[in-house]
Coordinates of C-alpha atoms and ligand atoms in Angstrom, one line a residue:
X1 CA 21.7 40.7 -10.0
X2 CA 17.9 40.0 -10.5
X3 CA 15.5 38.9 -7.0
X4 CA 13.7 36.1 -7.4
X5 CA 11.9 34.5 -4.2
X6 CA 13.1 31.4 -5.0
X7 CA 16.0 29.6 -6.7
X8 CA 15.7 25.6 -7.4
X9 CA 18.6 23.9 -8.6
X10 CA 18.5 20.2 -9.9
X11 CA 21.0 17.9 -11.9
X12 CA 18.4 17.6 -14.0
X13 CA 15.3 18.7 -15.8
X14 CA 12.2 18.1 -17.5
X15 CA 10.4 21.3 -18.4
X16 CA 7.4 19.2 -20.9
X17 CA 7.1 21.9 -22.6
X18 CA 8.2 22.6 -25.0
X19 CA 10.2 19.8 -24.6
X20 CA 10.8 16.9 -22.6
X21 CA 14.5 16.5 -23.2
X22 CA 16.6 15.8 -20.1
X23 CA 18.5 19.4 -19.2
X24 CA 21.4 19.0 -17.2
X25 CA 22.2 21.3 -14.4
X26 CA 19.7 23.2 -14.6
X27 CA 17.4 25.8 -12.0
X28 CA 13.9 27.4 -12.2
X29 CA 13.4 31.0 -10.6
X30 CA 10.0 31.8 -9.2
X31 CA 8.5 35.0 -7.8
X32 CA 5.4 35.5 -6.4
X33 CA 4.3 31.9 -7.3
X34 CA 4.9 31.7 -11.0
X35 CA 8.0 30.5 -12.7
X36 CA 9.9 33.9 -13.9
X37 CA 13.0 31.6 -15.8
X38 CA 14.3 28.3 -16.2
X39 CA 18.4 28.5 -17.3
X40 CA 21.3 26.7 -16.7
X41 CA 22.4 26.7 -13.4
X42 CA 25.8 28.8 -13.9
X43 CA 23.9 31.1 -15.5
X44 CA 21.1 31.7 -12.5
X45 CA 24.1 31.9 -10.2
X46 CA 26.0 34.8 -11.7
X47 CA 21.7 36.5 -12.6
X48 CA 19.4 36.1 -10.0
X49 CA 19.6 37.0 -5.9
X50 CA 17.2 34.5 -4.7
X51 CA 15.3 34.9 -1.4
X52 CA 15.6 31.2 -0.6
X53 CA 18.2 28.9 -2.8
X54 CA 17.1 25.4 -3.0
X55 CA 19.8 23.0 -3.9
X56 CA 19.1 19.2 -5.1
X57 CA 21.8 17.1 -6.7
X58 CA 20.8 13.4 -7.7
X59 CA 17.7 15.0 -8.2
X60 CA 15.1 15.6 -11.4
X61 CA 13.0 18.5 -11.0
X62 CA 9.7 17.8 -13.3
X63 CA 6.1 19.7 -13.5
X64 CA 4.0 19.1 -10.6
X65 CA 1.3 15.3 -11.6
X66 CA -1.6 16.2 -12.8
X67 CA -4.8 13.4 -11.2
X68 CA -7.3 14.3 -13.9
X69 CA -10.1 12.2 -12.1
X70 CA -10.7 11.0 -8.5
X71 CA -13.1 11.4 -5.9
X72 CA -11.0 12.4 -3.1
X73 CA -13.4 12.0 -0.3
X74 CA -13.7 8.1 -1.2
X75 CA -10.5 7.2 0.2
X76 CA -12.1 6.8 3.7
X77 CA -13.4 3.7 1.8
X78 CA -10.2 2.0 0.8
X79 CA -10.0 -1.5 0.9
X80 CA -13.7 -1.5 2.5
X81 CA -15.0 -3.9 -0.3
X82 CA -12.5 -5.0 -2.8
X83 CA -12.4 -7.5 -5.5
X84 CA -15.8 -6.9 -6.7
X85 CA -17.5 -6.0 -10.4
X86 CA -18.1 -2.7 -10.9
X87 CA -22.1 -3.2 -10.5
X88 CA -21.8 -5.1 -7.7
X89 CA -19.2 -2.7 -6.0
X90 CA -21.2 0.4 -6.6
X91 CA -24.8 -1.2 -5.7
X92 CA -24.2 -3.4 -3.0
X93 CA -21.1 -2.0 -0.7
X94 CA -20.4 1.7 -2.0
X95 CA -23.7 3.2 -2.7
X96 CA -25.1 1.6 0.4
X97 CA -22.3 2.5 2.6
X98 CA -22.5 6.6 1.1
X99 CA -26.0 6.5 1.7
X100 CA -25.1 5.7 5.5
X101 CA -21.4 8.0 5.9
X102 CA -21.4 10.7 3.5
X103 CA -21.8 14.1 4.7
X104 CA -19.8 17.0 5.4
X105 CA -17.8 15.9 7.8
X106 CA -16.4 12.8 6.4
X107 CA -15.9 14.8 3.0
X108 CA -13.6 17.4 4.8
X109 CA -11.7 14.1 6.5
X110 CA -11.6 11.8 3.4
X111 CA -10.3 15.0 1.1
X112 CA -8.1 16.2 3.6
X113 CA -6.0 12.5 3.2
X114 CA -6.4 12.2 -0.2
X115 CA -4.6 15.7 -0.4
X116 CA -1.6 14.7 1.8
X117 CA -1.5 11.3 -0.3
X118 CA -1.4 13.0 -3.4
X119 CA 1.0 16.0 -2.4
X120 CA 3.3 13.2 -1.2
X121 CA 4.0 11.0 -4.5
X122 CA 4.0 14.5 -6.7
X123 CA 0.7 15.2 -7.5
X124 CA 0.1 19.0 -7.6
X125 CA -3.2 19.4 -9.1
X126 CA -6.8 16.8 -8.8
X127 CA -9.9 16.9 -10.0
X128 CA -12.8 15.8 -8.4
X129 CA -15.9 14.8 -8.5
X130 CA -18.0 13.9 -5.0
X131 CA -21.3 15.0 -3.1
X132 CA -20.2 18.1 -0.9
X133 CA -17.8 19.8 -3.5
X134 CA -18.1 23.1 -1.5
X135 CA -16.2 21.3 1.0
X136 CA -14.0 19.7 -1.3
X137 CA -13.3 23.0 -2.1
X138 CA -12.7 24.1 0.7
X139 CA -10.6 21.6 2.2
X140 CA -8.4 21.9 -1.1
X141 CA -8.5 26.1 -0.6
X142 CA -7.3 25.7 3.4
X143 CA -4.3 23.3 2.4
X144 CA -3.7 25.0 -0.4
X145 CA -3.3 22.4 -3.0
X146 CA -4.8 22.9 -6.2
X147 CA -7.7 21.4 -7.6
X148 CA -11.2 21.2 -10.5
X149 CA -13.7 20.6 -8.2
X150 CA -17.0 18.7 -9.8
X151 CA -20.5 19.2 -9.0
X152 CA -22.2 15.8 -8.9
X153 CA -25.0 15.7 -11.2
X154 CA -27.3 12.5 -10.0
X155 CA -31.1 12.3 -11.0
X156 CA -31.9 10.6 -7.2
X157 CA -31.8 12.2 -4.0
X158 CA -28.8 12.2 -1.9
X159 CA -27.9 13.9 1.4
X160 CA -26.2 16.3 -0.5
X161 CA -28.9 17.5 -3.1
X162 CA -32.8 16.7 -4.0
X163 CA -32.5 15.9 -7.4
X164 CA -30.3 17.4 -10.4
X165 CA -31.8 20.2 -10.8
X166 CA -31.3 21.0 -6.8
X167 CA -27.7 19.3 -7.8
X168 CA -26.9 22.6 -10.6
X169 CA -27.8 25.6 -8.6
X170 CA -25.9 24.3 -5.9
X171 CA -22.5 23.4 -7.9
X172 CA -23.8 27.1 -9.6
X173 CA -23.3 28.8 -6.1
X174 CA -21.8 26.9 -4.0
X175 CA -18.7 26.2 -5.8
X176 CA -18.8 28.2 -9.8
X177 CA -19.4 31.3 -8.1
X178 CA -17.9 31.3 -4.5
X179 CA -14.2 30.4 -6.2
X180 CA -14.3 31.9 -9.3
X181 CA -11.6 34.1 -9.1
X182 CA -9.2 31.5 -6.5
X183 CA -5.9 31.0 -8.2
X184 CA -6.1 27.4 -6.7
X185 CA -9.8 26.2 -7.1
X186 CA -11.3 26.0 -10.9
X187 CA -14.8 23.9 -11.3
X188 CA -16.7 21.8 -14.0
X189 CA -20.0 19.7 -14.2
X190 CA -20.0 15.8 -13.4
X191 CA -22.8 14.2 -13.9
X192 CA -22.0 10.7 -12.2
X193 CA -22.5 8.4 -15.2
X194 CA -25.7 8.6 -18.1
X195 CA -27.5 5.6 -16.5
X196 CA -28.0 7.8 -13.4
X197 CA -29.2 11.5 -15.3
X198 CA -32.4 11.9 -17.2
X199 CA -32.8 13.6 -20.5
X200 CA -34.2 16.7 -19.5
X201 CA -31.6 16.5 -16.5
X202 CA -28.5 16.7 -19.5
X203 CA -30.6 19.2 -21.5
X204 CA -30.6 21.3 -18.5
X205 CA -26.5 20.5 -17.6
X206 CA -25.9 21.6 -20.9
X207 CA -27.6 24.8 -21.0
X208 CA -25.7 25.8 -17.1
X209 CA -22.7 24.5 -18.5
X210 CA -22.7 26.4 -21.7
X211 CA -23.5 29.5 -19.9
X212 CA -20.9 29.4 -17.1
X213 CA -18.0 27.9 -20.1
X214 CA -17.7 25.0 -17.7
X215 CA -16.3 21.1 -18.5
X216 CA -18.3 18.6 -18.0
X217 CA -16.6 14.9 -16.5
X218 CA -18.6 11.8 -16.6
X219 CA -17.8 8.6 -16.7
X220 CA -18.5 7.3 -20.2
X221 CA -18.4 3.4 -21.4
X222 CA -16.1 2.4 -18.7
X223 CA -17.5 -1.2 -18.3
X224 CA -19.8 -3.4 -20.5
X225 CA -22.8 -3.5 -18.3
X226 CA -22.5 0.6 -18.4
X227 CA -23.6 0.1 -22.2
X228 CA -26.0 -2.6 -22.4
X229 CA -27.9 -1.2 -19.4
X230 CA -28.3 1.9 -21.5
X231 CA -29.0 -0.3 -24.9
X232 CA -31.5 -1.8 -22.9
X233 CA -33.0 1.5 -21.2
X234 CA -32.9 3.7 -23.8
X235 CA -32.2 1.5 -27.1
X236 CA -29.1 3.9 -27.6
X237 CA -24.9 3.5 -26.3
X238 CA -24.0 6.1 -23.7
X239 CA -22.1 8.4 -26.2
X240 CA -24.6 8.1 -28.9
X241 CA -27.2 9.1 -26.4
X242 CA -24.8 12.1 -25.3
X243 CA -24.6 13.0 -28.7
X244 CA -28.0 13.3 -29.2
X245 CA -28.3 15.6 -26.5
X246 CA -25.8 18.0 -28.0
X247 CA -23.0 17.1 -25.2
X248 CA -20.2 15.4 -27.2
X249 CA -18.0 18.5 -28.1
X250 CA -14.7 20.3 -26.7
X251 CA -16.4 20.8 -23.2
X252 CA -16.9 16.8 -22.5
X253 CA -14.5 15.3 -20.3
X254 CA -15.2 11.2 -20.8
X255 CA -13.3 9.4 -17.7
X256 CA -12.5 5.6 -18.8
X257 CA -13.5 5.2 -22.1
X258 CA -12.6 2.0 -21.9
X259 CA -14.9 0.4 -24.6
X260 CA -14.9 2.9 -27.9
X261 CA -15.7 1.6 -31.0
X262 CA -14.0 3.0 -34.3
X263 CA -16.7 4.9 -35.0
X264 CA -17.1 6.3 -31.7
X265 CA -13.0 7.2 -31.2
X266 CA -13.5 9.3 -34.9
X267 CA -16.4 11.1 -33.5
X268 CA -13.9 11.9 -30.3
X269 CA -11.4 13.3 -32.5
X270 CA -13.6 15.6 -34.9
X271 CA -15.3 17.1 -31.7
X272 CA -12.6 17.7 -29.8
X273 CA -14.0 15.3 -26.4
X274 CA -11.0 14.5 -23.7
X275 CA -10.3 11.6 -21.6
X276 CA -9.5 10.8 -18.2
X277 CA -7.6 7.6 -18.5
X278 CA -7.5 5.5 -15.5
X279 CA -5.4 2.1 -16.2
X280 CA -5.2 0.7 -12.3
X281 CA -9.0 1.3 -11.3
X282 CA -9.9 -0.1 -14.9
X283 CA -7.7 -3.4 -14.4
X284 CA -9.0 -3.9 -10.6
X285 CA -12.6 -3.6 -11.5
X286 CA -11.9 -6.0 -14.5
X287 CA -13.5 -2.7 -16.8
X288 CA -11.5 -3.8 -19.8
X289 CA -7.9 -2.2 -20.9
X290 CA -8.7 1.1 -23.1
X291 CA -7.3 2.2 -26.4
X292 CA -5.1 4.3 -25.4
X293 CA -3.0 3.6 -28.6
X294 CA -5.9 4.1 -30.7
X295 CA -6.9 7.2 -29.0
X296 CA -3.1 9.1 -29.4
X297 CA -3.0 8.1 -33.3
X298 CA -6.6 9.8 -33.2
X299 CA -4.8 13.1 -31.7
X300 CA -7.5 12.9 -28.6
X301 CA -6.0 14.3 -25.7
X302 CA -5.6 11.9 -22.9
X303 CA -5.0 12.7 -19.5
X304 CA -4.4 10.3 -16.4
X305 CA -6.5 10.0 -13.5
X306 CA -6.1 7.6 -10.6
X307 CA -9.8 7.4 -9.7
X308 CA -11.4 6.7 -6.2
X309 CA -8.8 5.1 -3.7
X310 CA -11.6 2.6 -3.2
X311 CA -11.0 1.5 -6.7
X312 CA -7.4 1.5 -7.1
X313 CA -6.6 1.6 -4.2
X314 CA -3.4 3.9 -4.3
X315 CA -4.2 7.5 -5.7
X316 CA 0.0 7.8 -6.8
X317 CA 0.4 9.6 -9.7
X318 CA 3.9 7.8 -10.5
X319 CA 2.4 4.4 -10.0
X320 CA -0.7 4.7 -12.6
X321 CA 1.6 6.8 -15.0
X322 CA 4.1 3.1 -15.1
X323 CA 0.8 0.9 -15.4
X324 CA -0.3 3.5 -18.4
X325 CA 2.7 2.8 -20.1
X326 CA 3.0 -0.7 -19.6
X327 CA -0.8 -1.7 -20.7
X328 CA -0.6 0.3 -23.8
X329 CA 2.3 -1.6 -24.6
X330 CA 0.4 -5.2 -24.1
X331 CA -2.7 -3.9 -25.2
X332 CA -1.2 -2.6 -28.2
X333 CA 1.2 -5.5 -28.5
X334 CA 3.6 -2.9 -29.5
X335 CA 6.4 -2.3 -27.5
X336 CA 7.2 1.5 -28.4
X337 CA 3.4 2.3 -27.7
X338 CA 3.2 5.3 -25.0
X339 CA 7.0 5.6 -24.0
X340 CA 8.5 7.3 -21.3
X341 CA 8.3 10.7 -22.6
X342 CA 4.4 10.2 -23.9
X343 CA 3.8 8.8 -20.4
X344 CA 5.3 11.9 -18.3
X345 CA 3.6 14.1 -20.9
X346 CA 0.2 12.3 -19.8
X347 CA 0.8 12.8 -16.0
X348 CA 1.5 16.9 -16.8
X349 CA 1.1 18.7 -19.6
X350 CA -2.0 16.1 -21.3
X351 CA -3.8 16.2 -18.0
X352 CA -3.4 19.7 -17.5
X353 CA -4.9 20.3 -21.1
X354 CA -7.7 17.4 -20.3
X355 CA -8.5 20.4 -17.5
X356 CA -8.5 23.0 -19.4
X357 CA -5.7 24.3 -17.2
X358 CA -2.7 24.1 -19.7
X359 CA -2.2 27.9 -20.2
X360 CA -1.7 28.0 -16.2
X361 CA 0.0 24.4 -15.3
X362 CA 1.7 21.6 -16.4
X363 CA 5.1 22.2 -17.5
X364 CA 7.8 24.0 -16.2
X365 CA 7.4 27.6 -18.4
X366 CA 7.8 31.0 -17.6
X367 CA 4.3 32.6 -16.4
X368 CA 2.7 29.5 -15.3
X369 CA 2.4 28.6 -11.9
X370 CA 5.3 27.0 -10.0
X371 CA 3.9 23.7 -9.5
X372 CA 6.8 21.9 -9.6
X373 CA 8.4 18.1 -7.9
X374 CA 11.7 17.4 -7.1
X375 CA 12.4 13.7 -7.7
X376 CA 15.7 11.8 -5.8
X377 CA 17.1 9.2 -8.2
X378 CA 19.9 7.9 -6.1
X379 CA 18.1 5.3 -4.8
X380 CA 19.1 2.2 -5.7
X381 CA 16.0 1.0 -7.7
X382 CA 16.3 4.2 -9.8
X383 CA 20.4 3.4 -10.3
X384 CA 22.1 3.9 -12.5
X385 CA 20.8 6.7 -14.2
X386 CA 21.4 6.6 -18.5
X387 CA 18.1 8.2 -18.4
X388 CA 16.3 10.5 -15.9
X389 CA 12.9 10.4 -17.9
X390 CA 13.3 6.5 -18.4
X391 CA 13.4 6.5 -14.3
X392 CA 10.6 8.7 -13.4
X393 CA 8.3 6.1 -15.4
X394 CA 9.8 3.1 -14.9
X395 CA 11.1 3.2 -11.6
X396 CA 10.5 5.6 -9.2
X397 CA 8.7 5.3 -6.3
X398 CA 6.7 7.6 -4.0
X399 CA 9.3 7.7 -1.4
X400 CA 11.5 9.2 -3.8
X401 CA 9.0 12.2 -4.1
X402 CA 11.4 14.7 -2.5
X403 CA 10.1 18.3 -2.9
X404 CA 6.7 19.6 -3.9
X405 CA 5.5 23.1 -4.3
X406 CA 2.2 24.2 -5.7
X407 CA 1.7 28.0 -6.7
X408 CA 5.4 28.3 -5.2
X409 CA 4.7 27.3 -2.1
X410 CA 6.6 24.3 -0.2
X411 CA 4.5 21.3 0.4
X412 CA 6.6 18.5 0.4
X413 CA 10.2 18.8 1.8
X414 CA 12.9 15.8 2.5
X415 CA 9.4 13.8 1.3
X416 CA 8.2 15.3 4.3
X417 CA 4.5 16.9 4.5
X418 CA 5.3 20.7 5.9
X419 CA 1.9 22.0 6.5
X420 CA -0.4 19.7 7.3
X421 CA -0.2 17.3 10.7
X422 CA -0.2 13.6 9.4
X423 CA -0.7 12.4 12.6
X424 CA -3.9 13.9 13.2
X425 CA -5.2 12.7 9.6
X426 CA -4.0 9.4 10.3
X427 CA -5.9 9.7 13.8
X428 CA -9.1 11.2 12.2
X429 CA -9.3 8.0 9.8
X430 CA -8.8 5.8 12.0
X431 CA -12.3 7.2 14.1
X432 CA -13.7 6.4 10.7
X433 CA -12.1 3.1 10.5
X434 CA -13.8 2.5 13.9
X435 CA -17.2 3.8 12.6
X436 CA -17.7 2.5 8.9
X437 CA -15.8 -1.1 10.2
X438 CA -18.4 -1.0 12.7
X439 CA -21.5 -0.5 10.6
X440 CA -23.7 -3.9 10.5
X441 CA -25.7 -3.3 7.4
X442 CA -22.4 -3.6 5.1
X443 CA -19.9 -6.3 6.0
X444 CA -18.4 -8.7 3.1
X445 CA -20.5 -8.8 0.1
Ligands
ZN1 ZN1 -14.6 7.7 -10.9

């Protein structure tokens, strides 16, 4: 008999890679964090002596979700000003209300629920992209949940930074350097959108970026008004302005995308640029529907991101991965656009290459990290079960999130959060509640 720390045993399972067939009875060994085997179940029972034996019947076991782009922080502002245009939202409610709230301590509070939120409907991994990332960073690092933490990149001054430049050396220290060796924490550029960061600014980016091999996330022709501000500004689309600036390539991560031409999807393709795909916060700010269908013929890799709870407003990974599959479908007005097994591909193994994090995450192999969600399917809006992989897309719900561990470690147990005190975040935002709700400069817009 071999020692493994841990034993997990499921009815089924969906390792991703390199396959997403359905294995029945079937159990994953881990030691010291990382997946050592995934066999049949009769098998690991006559192998391995585990240190803890985890049994789940009714259950799937699936690679931990992969949330390729939110702002973690922004959930303190959910529901705070919905039903808006994208403009309108950013200029007149958000912006103003960040200018008034953000800062250290409502980073650390807004992260800290996103986290639980995201650990609870299977979501393993994030990345984000907010003012204070050393904090998000840290917040992330203490609950030990994994995450790509962004430096904002924003020509204006904020209470975080002076101007872009200030912006670079402080992602540079603050967050490249001080983490680069956590297994959790990873880091990238994200310049907010190209409206908002100068020429010289990018030239600058790129050079930093470049030097430290880092991604860069931005979000890139998610509305109309995005693009014919910059027409109008600069005579040039975002991305052909990007271009020009030597930025579209392998290292750009564009979030949205909503509005490509042909042109503009071919030039994604031949450089190798990723997207962030973000279906529920691109239907609630009326963005458009993306090509999502266009973009998988094109062999782009497309990840799925929730975005801000402000914009969505739920940051569950199962619940955008559904609407994904569904609005490629009517989009495409072809029914066997994005199916089940494309769609759970998305939510893992696509966002974890969208990260650059594929070699370490994203499906259930042996050496990568045991990031891993145990999903209960006998509930009744998941019965009966022809097809496990059908359910997880098309029916399940958070609740049903049984078991999560990230690096190994037991986050999520009986859909239960082990670690961290719900009450007390659920106390903390409501002293935000109280203090944003109160604030007589915003108010309906
Ligand atoms: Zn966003």
């Amino acid at each position: 008999m071999q020692h493994c720390d841990i034993l997990i045993s499921a009815d089924w399972c969906i390792p991703v890679e390199p396959t997403t067939t359905v294995l029945d009875k079937h159990s994953v060994a881990i030691t010291d964090g990382r997946v050592i085997d995934l066999l049949p179940t009769d098998d690991a029972l006559r192998y391995y002596e585990p240190g803890a034996a985890i049994e789940r019947p009714g259950h799937v076991l699936i690679p931990g979700l992969v949330n390729t782009h939110t702002h973690a922080a922004m959930t303190l502002f959910r529901g705070f000003a919905d039903d808006l245009p994208l403009e309108r939202w950013l200029r007149e409610a958000i912006w103003p209300a960040e200018a008034q709230f953000v800062g250290p301590e409502m980073v650390r509070d807004g992260t800290r629920l996103a986290i639980a939120e995201m650990l609870l409907s299977g979501c393993t991994c994030f990345s984000d992209q907010y003012y204070y990332p050393e904090i998000v960073a840290e917040t992330a690092a203490d609950l030990q949940m994994r995450a790509m933490v962004g430096t904002p990149v924003i020509e204006f001054a904020t209470q975080w930074a002076a101007s872009a430049s200030d912006c670079l050396s402080k992602g540079a220290d603050l967050v490249h350097d001080r983490y680069a060796d956590h297994p959790l924490i990873s880091s990238c550029f994200a310049p907010h959108s190209a409206p908002t960061v100068s020429d010289a600014a990018f030239a600058e980016l790129r050079v930093i970026a470049d030097q430290l091999d880092k991604r860069i996330q931005i979000h890139l022709h998610e509305s109309v008004g995005e693009i014919t501000e910059s027409v109008k500004d600069t005579g040039k689309r975002p991305i052909e302005r990007l271009s020009e600036l030597g930025l579209v390539n392998a290292s750009l991560m564009a979030v949205h995308a909503v509005h490509l031409t042909g042109e503009e999807i071919t030039l994604f393709a031949d450089t190798g640029v990723v997207v962030a795909h973000c279906p529920r916060s691109n239907l609630k700010l009326a963005d458009g529907i993306a090509r999502i269908h266009d973009l998988l013929v094109a062999n782009i890799t497309v990840g799925l991101g929730t975005d801000s709870a402000a914009s969505n407003n739920a940051i569950d990974m199962p619940g955008e991965m559904r609407t994904a599959a569904l609005l490629s479908k009517a989009r495409s007005e072809d029914a066997t656009s994005l199916p089940a097994s494309a769609a759970l591909r998305m939510a893992t193994i696509e966002g974890a290459k969208t990260l650059g994090l594929d070699a370490d995450i994203g499906s259930i192999e042996a050496g990568k990290w045991a990031d891993l969600v145990c999903i209960d399917l006998m509930h009744l809006n998941s019965q009966p079960v022809y097809d496990p992989l059908s359910q997880i897309v098309y029916t399940v719900l958070p609740q049903q999130i049984s078991d999560v561990w990230v690096a190994g470690r037991h986050h999520i147990e009986n859909g239960r959060l082990m670690h961290i005190d719900e009450n007390e975040i659920i106390r903390r935002t409501a002293e935000w509640r109280e203090r944003i709700g109160q604030s007589t400069s915003l108010g309906p817009v």
